[in-house]
Short mmCIF file of C-alpha atoms in Angstrom, two decimals:
data_model
loop_
_atom_site.label_atom_id
_atom_site.label_comp_id
_atom_site.label_asym_id
_atom_site.label_seq_id
_atom_site.Cartn_x
_atom_site.Cartn_y
_atom_site.Cartn_z
CA MET A 95 0.00 0.00 0.00
CA GLY A 96 2.82 2.40 0.87
CA ASP A 97 4.42 2.26 -2.56
CA THR A 98 1.14 2.96 -4.34
CA HIS A 99 0.48 6.11 -2.33
CA ALA A 100 4.04 7.40 -2.64
CA GLU A 101 4.19 6.99 -6.38
CA THR A 102 1.09 9.11 -7.04
CA HIS A 103 3.00 12.35 -6.40
CA ARG A 104 5.20 13.27 -9.35
CA GLY A 105 8.54 14.86 -8.66
CA THR A 106 8.98 13.43 -5.18
CA PHE A 107 12.10 11.56 -4.10
CA TRP A 108 10.37 8.17 -4.14
CA ALA A 109 8.83 8.77 -7.57
CA MET A 110 12.26 9.58 -9.03
CA LEU A 111 13.83 6.32 -7.82
CA ASP A 112 13.86 3.27 -10.05
CA PRO A 113 12.46 -0.05 -8.76
CA ALA A 114 15.88 -1.40 -7.76
CA GLU A 115 16.68 1.74 -5.76
CA ARG A 116 13.36 1.49 -3.92
CA VAL A 117 14.18 -2.08 -2.96
CA LEU A 118 17.58 -0.97 -1.65
CA MET A 119 16.01 1.83 0.40
CA ARG A 120 13.57 -0.61 1.97
CA GLN A 121 16.34 -3.06 2.74
CA ALA A 122 18.47 -0.33 4.34
CA GLY A 123 15.73 0.77 6.75
CA THR A 124 12.63 -0.33 8.57
CA VAL A 125 9.04 0.74 7.97
CA ARG A 126 7.52 2.52 10.95
CA ARG A 127 4.15 4.05 11.65
CA PHE A 128 3.57 7.32 13.48
CA GLU A 129 0.23 8.36 14.94
CA PRO A 130 -1.30 11.79 14.24
CA GLY A 131 0.49 14.37 16.39
CA GLU A 132 3.47 12.09 17.06
CA SER A 133 6.93 13.51 16.41
CA LEU A 134 9.26 11.66 14.07
CA CYS A 135 12.07 13.68 15.62
CA ARG A 136 12.36 16.86 17.68
CA GLN A 137 14.33 20.04 17.26
CA GLY A 138 17.69 19.68 19.01
CA ASP A 139 17.68 15.87 18.86
CA SER A 140 20.92 14.15 17.96
CA SER A 141 19.08 11.31 16.22
CA ARG A 142 20.56 10.37 12.86
CA HIS A 143 17.94 8.88 10.59
CA VAL A 144 16.53 9.72 7.19
CA TYR A 145 12.80 9.24 6.56
CA VAL A 146 11.02 8.44 3.31
CA LEU A 147 7.28 9.06 3.64
CA LEU A 148 5.14 6.36 2.06
CA LEU A 149 1.78 7.25 3.55
CA GLY A 150 0.47 10.31 5.34
CA SER A 151 1.81 13.83 5.80
CA ILE A 152 3.98 15.75 8.23
CA GLU A 153 4.64 19.37 9.13
CA ILE A 154 8.11 20.68 9.85
CA VAL A 155 8.11 23.25 12.63
CA THR A 156 10.71 25.21 14.55
CA ASP A 157 10.66 26.97 17.90
CA VAL A 158 11.68 30.61 17.87
CA ALA A 159 12.93 32.75 20.74
CA THR A 160 9.46 34.02 21.66
CA GLY A 161 8.17 30.49 22.14
CA TYR A 162 6.13 30.76 18.93
CA GLU A 163 6.14 27.67 16.71
CA GLY A 164 6.89 28.51 13.10
CA VAL A 165 5.82 26.20 10.27
CA LEU A 166 8.62 25.75 7.76
CA ALA A 167 7.08 23.21 5.39
CA VAL A 168 4.66 20.35 4.94
CA ARG A 169 5.65 17.10 3.27
CA GLY A 170 3.65 14.18 1.94
CA PRO A 171 3.90 10.72 0.39
CA GLY A 172 7.06 10.20 -1.61
CA ASP A 173 9.06 12.91 0.12
CA ILE A 174 12.38 12.38 1.87
CA VAL A 175 12.92 14.30 5.13
CA GLY A 176 15.75 14.55 7.61
CA GLU A 177 18.30 14.32 4.83
CA PHE A 178 20.43 17.12 6.30
CA ALA A 179 21.37 14.75 9.14
CA ALA A 180 23.12 12.66 6.51
CA LEU A 181 25.13 15.66 5.35
CA ASP A 182 26.30 17.59 8.41
CA GLY A 183 25.70 15.34 11.44
CA LYS A 184 24.38 18.28 13.47
CA PRO A 185 21.37 18.20 15.85
CA ARG A 186 17.95 18.44 14.27
CA SER A 187 17.14 21.99 13.23
CA ALA A 188 13.36 21.45 13.39
CA THR A 189 10.63 19.14 14.67
CA MET A 190 8.87 16.80 12.26
CA ARG A 191 5.31 16.01 13.35
CA ALA A 192 2.71 13.69 11.81
CA LEU A 193 -0.42 15.44 10.58
CA ASP A 194 -2.24 12.13 10.12
CA LEU A 195 -1.28 8.47 10.20
CA VAL A 196 2.21 8.30 8.70
CA GLU A 197 4.08 5.31 7.34
CA ALA A 198 7.75 5.89 6.62
CA ILE A 199 10.94 4.04 5.82
CA VAL A 200 13.40 4.96 8.58
CA VAL A 201 17.00 4.61 7.41
CA PRO A 202 20.05 5.06 9.69
CA VAL A 203 22.32 7.76 8.31
CA GLU A 204 25.28 5.40 7.99
CA ARG A 205 23.33 3.05 5.72
CA PHE A 206 21.88 5.95 3.74
CA ASN A 207 25.33 7.44 3.17
CA ALA A 208 26.68 4.07 2.07
CA LEU A 209 23.86 3.77 -0.45
CA CYS A 210 24.51 7.24 -1.85
CA GLN A 211 28.23 6.51 -2.16
CA SER A 212 27.64 3.25 -4.00
CA ARG A 213 24.73 4.49 -6.14
CA SER A 214 25.55 7.75 -7.91
CA ARG A 215 22.06 8.03 -9.41
CA LEU A 216 20.49 7.87 -5.95
CA ALA A 217 22.89 10.55 -4.68
CA TRP A 218 22.00 12.73 -7.67
CA THR A 219 18.29 12.34 -6.84
CA VAL A 220 18.94 13.53 -3.27
CA LEU A 221 20.80 16.53 -4.69
CA ARG A 222 17.86 17.35 -6.98
CA VAL A 223 15.53 17.31 -3.98
CA ILE A 224 17.79 19.63 -1.98
CA VAL A 225 18.13 22.09 -4.88
CA GLU A 226 14.36 22.21 -5.35
CA ARG A 227 13.89 22.93 -1.65
CA LEU A 228 16.39 25.79 -1.82
CA ARG A 229 14.40 27.18 -4.75
CA GLU A 230 11.23 26.77 -2.71
CA ILE A 231 12.73 28.82 0.15
CA SER A 232 13.77 31.55 -2.30
CA ARG A 233 10.28 31.68 -3.79
CA GLN A 234 8.70 31.92 -0.36
CA ARG A 235 10.96 34.79 0.68
CA ALA A 236 10.16 36.71 -2.49
CA GLU A 237 6.42 36.12 -2.10
CA HIS A 238 6.33 37.05 1.58
CA GLY A 239 8.17 40.29 0.95
CA GLY A 240 6.05 41.81 -1.78
CA ARG A 241 2.65 40.13 -1.98
CA LEU A 242 -0.69 40.50 -0.26
CA VAL A 243 -1.86 37.70 2.03
CA GLU A 244 -4.45 36.67 -0.56
CA GLN A 245 -1.73 36.24 -3.17
CA ARG A 246 0.50 34.30 -0.77
CA VAL A 247 -2.33 31.91 0.15
CA ALA A 248 -3.25 31.43 -3.51
CA ALA A 249 0.42 30.73 -4.39
CA LEU A 250 0.66 28.19 -1.58
CA LEU A 251 -2.49 26.37 -2.69
CA ILE A 252 -1.26 26.25 -6.29
CA GLU A 253 2.13 24.87 -5.24
CA LEU A 254 0.62 22.20 -2.98
CA ALA A 255 -1.89 21.23 -5.66
CA SER A 256 0.91 20.76 -8.19
CA ARG A 257 2.82 18.53 -5.78
CA TYR A 258 0.13 16.71 -3.80
CA GLY A 259 -3.03 17.33 -5.82
CA VAL A 260 -5.49 14.54 -6.55
CA THR A 261 -7.92 15.15 -9.39
CA ALA A 262 -11.52 14.88 -8.22
CA GLY A 263 -14.79 15.24 -10.08
CA ASP A 264 -15.09 18.93 -9.29
CA GLY A 265 -11.47 20.01 -9.09
CA VAL A 266 -8.08 19.21 -7.58
CA THR A 267 -7.96 18.22 -3.90
CA ILE A 268 -4.79 18.82 -1.91
CA SER A 269 -4.21 15.48 -0.24
CA ILE A 270 -2.26 16.89 2.72
CA PRO A 271 -4.54 17.66 5.71
CA LEU A 272 -3.70 21.34 6.19
CA THR A 273 -4.76 23.21 9.29
CA GLN A 274 -5.38 26.95 9.17
CA LYS A 275 -2.54 27.37 11.66
CA SER A 276 -0.14 25.51 9.37
CA MET A 277 -1.21 27.57 6.38
CA ALA A 278 -0.71 30.78 8.34
CA GLY A 279 2.82 29.72 9.26
CA LEU A 280 3.65 28.79 5.68
CA VAL A 281 2.59 32.18 4.31
CA ALA A 282 3.90 34.24 7.26
CA ALA A 283 0.49 35.66 8.16
CA SER A 284 -1.91 35.50 11.09
CA ARG A 285 -4.44 32.70 11.30
CA GLU A 286 -7.24 35.31 11.24
CA SER A 287 -5.94 36.72 7.94
CA VAL A 288 -5.80 33.26 6.38
CA VAL A 289 -9.34 32.49 7.54
CA ARG A 290 -10.57 35.71 5.88
CA VAL A 291 -8.76 34.91 2.64
CA LEU A 292 -10.11 31.36 2.49
CA GLY A 293 -13.60 32.71 3.08
CA GLY A 294 -13.18 35.13 0.20
CA LEU A 295 -11.91 32.41 -2.13
CA ARG A 296 -14.88 30.24 -1.19
CA ARG A 297 -17.33 33.06 -1.94
CA GLN A 298 -15.71 33.46 -5.35
CA ARG A 299 -16.15 29.70 -5.83
CA LEU A 300 -12.45 29.29 -6.52
CA ILE A 301 -12.06 26.71 -3.75
CA LYS A 302 -14.12 24.64 -1.38
CA THR A 303 -12.95 23.54 2.04
CA GLY A 304 -13.73 20.68 4.36
CA ARG A 305 -12.16 19.52 7.59
CA ARG A 306 -8.42 20.06 6.94
CA ARG A 307 -9.03 19.70 3.21
CA VAL A 308 -8.92 22.20 0.34
CA THR A 309 -10.20 21.54 -3.18
CA ILE A 310 -9.32 23.99 -5.94
CA LEU A 311 -12.32 24.38 -8.22
CA ARG A 312 -10.99 26.92 -10.75
CA LEU A 313 -7.23 26.63 -10.92
CA GLU A 314 -6.63 29.06 -13.78
CA GLU A 315 -8.56 31.82 -12.05
CA LEU A 316 -6.65 31.18 -8.84
CA LYS A 317 -3.41 31.53 -10.79
CA ARG A 318 -4.55 34.93 -12.07
CA LEU A 319 -4.69 36.19 -8.48
CA VAL A 320 -0.98 35.46 -8.14
CA SER A 321 0.20 36.96 -11.41
#
């Protein structure tokens, strides 16, 4: 079941691996399940594991000096997380928390590094993921600096739909269970502002929302809000 879910999201780490590499990843680690709200690892931990998400979604959060919890990213099936531990060996820079039931391959860093050293294509795939995430950070900084909250929310929904969207009868549903708090953290706005924007998008019939679910009904019109 895990493989099927992970492969549905194009462009993710798991989707870019060939069948032999997936077998090697499974052999190098163990499959674990994490309950909703459970932490895969915590900020400051010295744990050294890499995680490949097969089922479910997580949010990556960091504590700031004021005690406020900032949301850095959300990740879903097919994504690799914790890969920096394989590169620098430093304590975890953020907490990874399950948004729903998560199934992941947990690979000790030593085994992951050995795989990357023996399989150049796998190492290149990891590099592609890291580069894309650096681009993602750059895009977010640019958007947060010069766009209205409505534009930032619309850009976030479009990005998540392109990565984790599932085509439904009436639109594209973002498969990650987003909370309003998580969305607010991702667009650097207050929860109240995000609630107002979502309400406006609903009234325009550009989206519909359910419990921790967003479906984009008119994607092209949503894109025009961003441009």
